Every structure is written in C-alpha cells, then in structure tokens.
One Martini backbone bead per residue (centre of mass of N, CA, C, O) as a GRO file, in nm:
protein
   83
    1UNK     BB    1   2.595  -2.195 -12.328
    2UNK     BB    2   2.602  -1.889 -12.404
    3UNK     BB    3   2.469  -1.764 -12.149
    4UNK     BB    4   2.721  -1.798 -11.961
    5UNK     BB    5   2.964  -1.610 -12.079
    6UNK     BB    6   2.810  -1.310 -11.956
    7UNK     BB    7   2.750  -1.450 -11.690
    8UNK     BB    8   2.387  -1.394 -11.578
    9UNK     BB    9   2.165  -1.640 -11.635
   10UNK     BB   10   1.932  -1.647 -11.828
   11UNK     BB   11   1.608  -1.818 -11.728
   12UNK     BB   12   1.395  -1.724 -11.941
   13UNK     BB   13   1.543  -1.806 -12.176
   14UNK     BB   14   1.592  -2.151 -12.055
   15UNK     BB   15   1.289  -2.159 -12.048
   16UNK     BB   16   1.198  -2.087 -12.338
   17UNK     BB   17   1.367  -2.322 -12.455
   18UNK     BB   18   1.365  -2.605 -12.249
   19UNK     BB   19   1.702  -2.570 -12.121
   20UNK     BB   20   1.717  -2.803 -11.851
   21UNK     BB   21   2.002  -2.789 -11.819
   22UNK     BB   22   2.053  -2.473 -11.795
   23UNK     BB   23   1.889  -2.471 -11.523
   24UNK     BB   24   2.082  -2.675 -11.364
   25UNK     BB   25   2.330  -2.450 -11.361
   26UNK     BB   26   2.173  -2.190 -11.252
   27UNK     BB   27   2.164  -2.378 -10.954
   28UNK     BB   28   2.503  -2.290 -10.925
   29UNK     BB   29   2.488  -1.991 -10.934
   30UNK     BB   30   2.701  -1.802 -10.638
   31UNK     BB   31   2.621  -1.506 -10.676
   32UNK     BB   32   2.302  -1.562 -10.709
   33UNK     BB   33   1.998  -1.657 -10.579
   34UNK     BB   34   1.789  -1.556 -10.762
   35UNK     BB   35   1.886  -1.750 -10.980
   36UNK     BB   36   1.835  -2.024 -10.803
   37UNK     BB   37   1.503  -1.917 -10.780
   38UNK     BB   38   1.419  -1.917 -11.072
   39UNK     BB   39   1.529  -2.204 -11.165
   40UNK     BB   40   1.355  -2.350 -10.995
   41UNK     BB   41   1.063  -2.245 -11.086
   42UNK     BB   42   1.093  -2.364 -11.368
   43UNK     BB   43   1.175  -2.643 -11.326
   44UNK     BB   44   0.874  -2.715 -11.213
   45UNK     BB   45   0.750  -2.712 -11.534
   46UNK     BB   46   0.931  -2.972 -11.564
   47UNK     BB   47   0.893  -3.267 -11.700
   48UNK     BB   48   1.177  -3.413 -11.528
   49UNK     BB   49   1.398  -3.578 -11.384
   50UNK     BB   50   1.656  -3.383 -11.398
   51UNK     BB   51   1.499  -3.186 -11.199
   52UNK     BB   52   1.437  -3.328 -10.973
   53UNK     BB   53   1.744  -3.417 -10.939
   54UNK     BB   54   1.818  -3.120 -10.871
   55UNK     BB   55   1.631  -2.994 -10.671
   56UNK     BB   56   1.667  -3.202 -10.459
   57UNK     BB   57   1.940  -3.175 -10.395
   58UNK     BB   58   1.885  -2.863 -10.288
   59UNK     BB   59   1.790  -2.961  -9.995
   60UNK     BB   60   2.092  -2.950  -9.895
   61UNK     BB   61   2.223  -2.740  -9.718
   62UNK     BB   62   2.476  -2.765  -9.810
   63UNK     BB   63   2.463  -2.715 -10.117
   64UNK     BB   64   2.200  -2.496  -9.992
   65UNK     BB   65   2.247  -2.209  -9.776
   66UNK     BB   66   1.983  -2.028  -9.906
   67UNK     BB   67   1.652  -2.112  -9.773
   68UNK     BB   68   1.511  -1.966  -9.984
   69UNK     BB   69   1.574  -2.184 -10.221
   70UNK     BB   70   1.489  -2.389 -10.062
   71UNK     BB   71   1.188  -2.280 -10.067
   72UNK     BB   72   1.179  -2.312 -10.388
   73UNK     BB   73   1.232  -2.585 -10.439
   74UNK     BB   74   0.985  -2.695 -10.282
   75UNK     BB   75   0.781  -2.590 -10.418
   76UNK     BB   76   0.859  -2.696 -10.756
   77UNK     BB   77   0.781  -2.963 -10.648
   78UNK     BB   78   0.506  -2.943 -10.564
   79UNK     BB   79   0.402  -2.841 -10.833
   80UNK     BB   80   0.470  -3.157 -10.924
   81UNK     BB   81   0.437  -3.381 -10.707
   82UNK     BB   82   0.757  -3.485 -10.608
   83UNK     BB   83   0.753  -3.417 -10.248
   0.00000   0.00000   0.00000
C-alpha cells in the first residue's frame, strides 16, 4: 500500500514483490496509461484469477478508455492463454 503514498505506483517494485492486489491498483492509476500498460503486461505474468478478472474487466472501453492499455491487456491474457 506504501508505494501509492508518494504517487505514481512503482510497478517494476509491486511485480518484484509477486504483489497481485497492488497491480490491479495500478491499472485503475488514470494520471499516466503508461503505468495502467506495464500493470497489464506484469499481470500477464502470474497465474492469479484476481488478474485474469481485472485484466479482463479492461478490455471495455468503457472502463479504459484508452486503446493502448487496452491493447496491452489483451497481450497479457494472451500470454497466459486465458483471452
């Protein structure tokens, strides 16, 4: 929770840490897509329903609006063959 504190969410940091909960945080971060495409592209990377179900939930324009992220979130379930 510490790494939301002084802003923009270290991802590199809460993907070291294996911390699932803190990437699906990130990918809600609406100042940079930046930080919601490498949240994707980390969760891709762990076997974890909460990811599959948040990555998920991004493919709708609605919640990202944008392409990009949306884009990458597609990659990361591809990459775990969950898409």
């Amino acid at each position: 929770m510490a790494l939301f504190n002084l802003g923009r969410p270290n991802v590199a940091k809460l993907a070291g840490k294996g911390d699932v909960q803190g990437l699906i945080r990130a990918l809600d971060y609406k100042k940079d897509p930046g930080v919601r495409m490498e949240a994707a592209r980390e969760l891709g990377r762990f076997d974890d329903d909460r990811a599959v179900a948040a990555l998920d939930a991004c493919l709708d324009e609605a919640r990202e609006p944008d392409a990009r992220v949306r884009k990458a979130v597609a990659a990361a379930l591809e990459q775990r063959k969950w898409y």
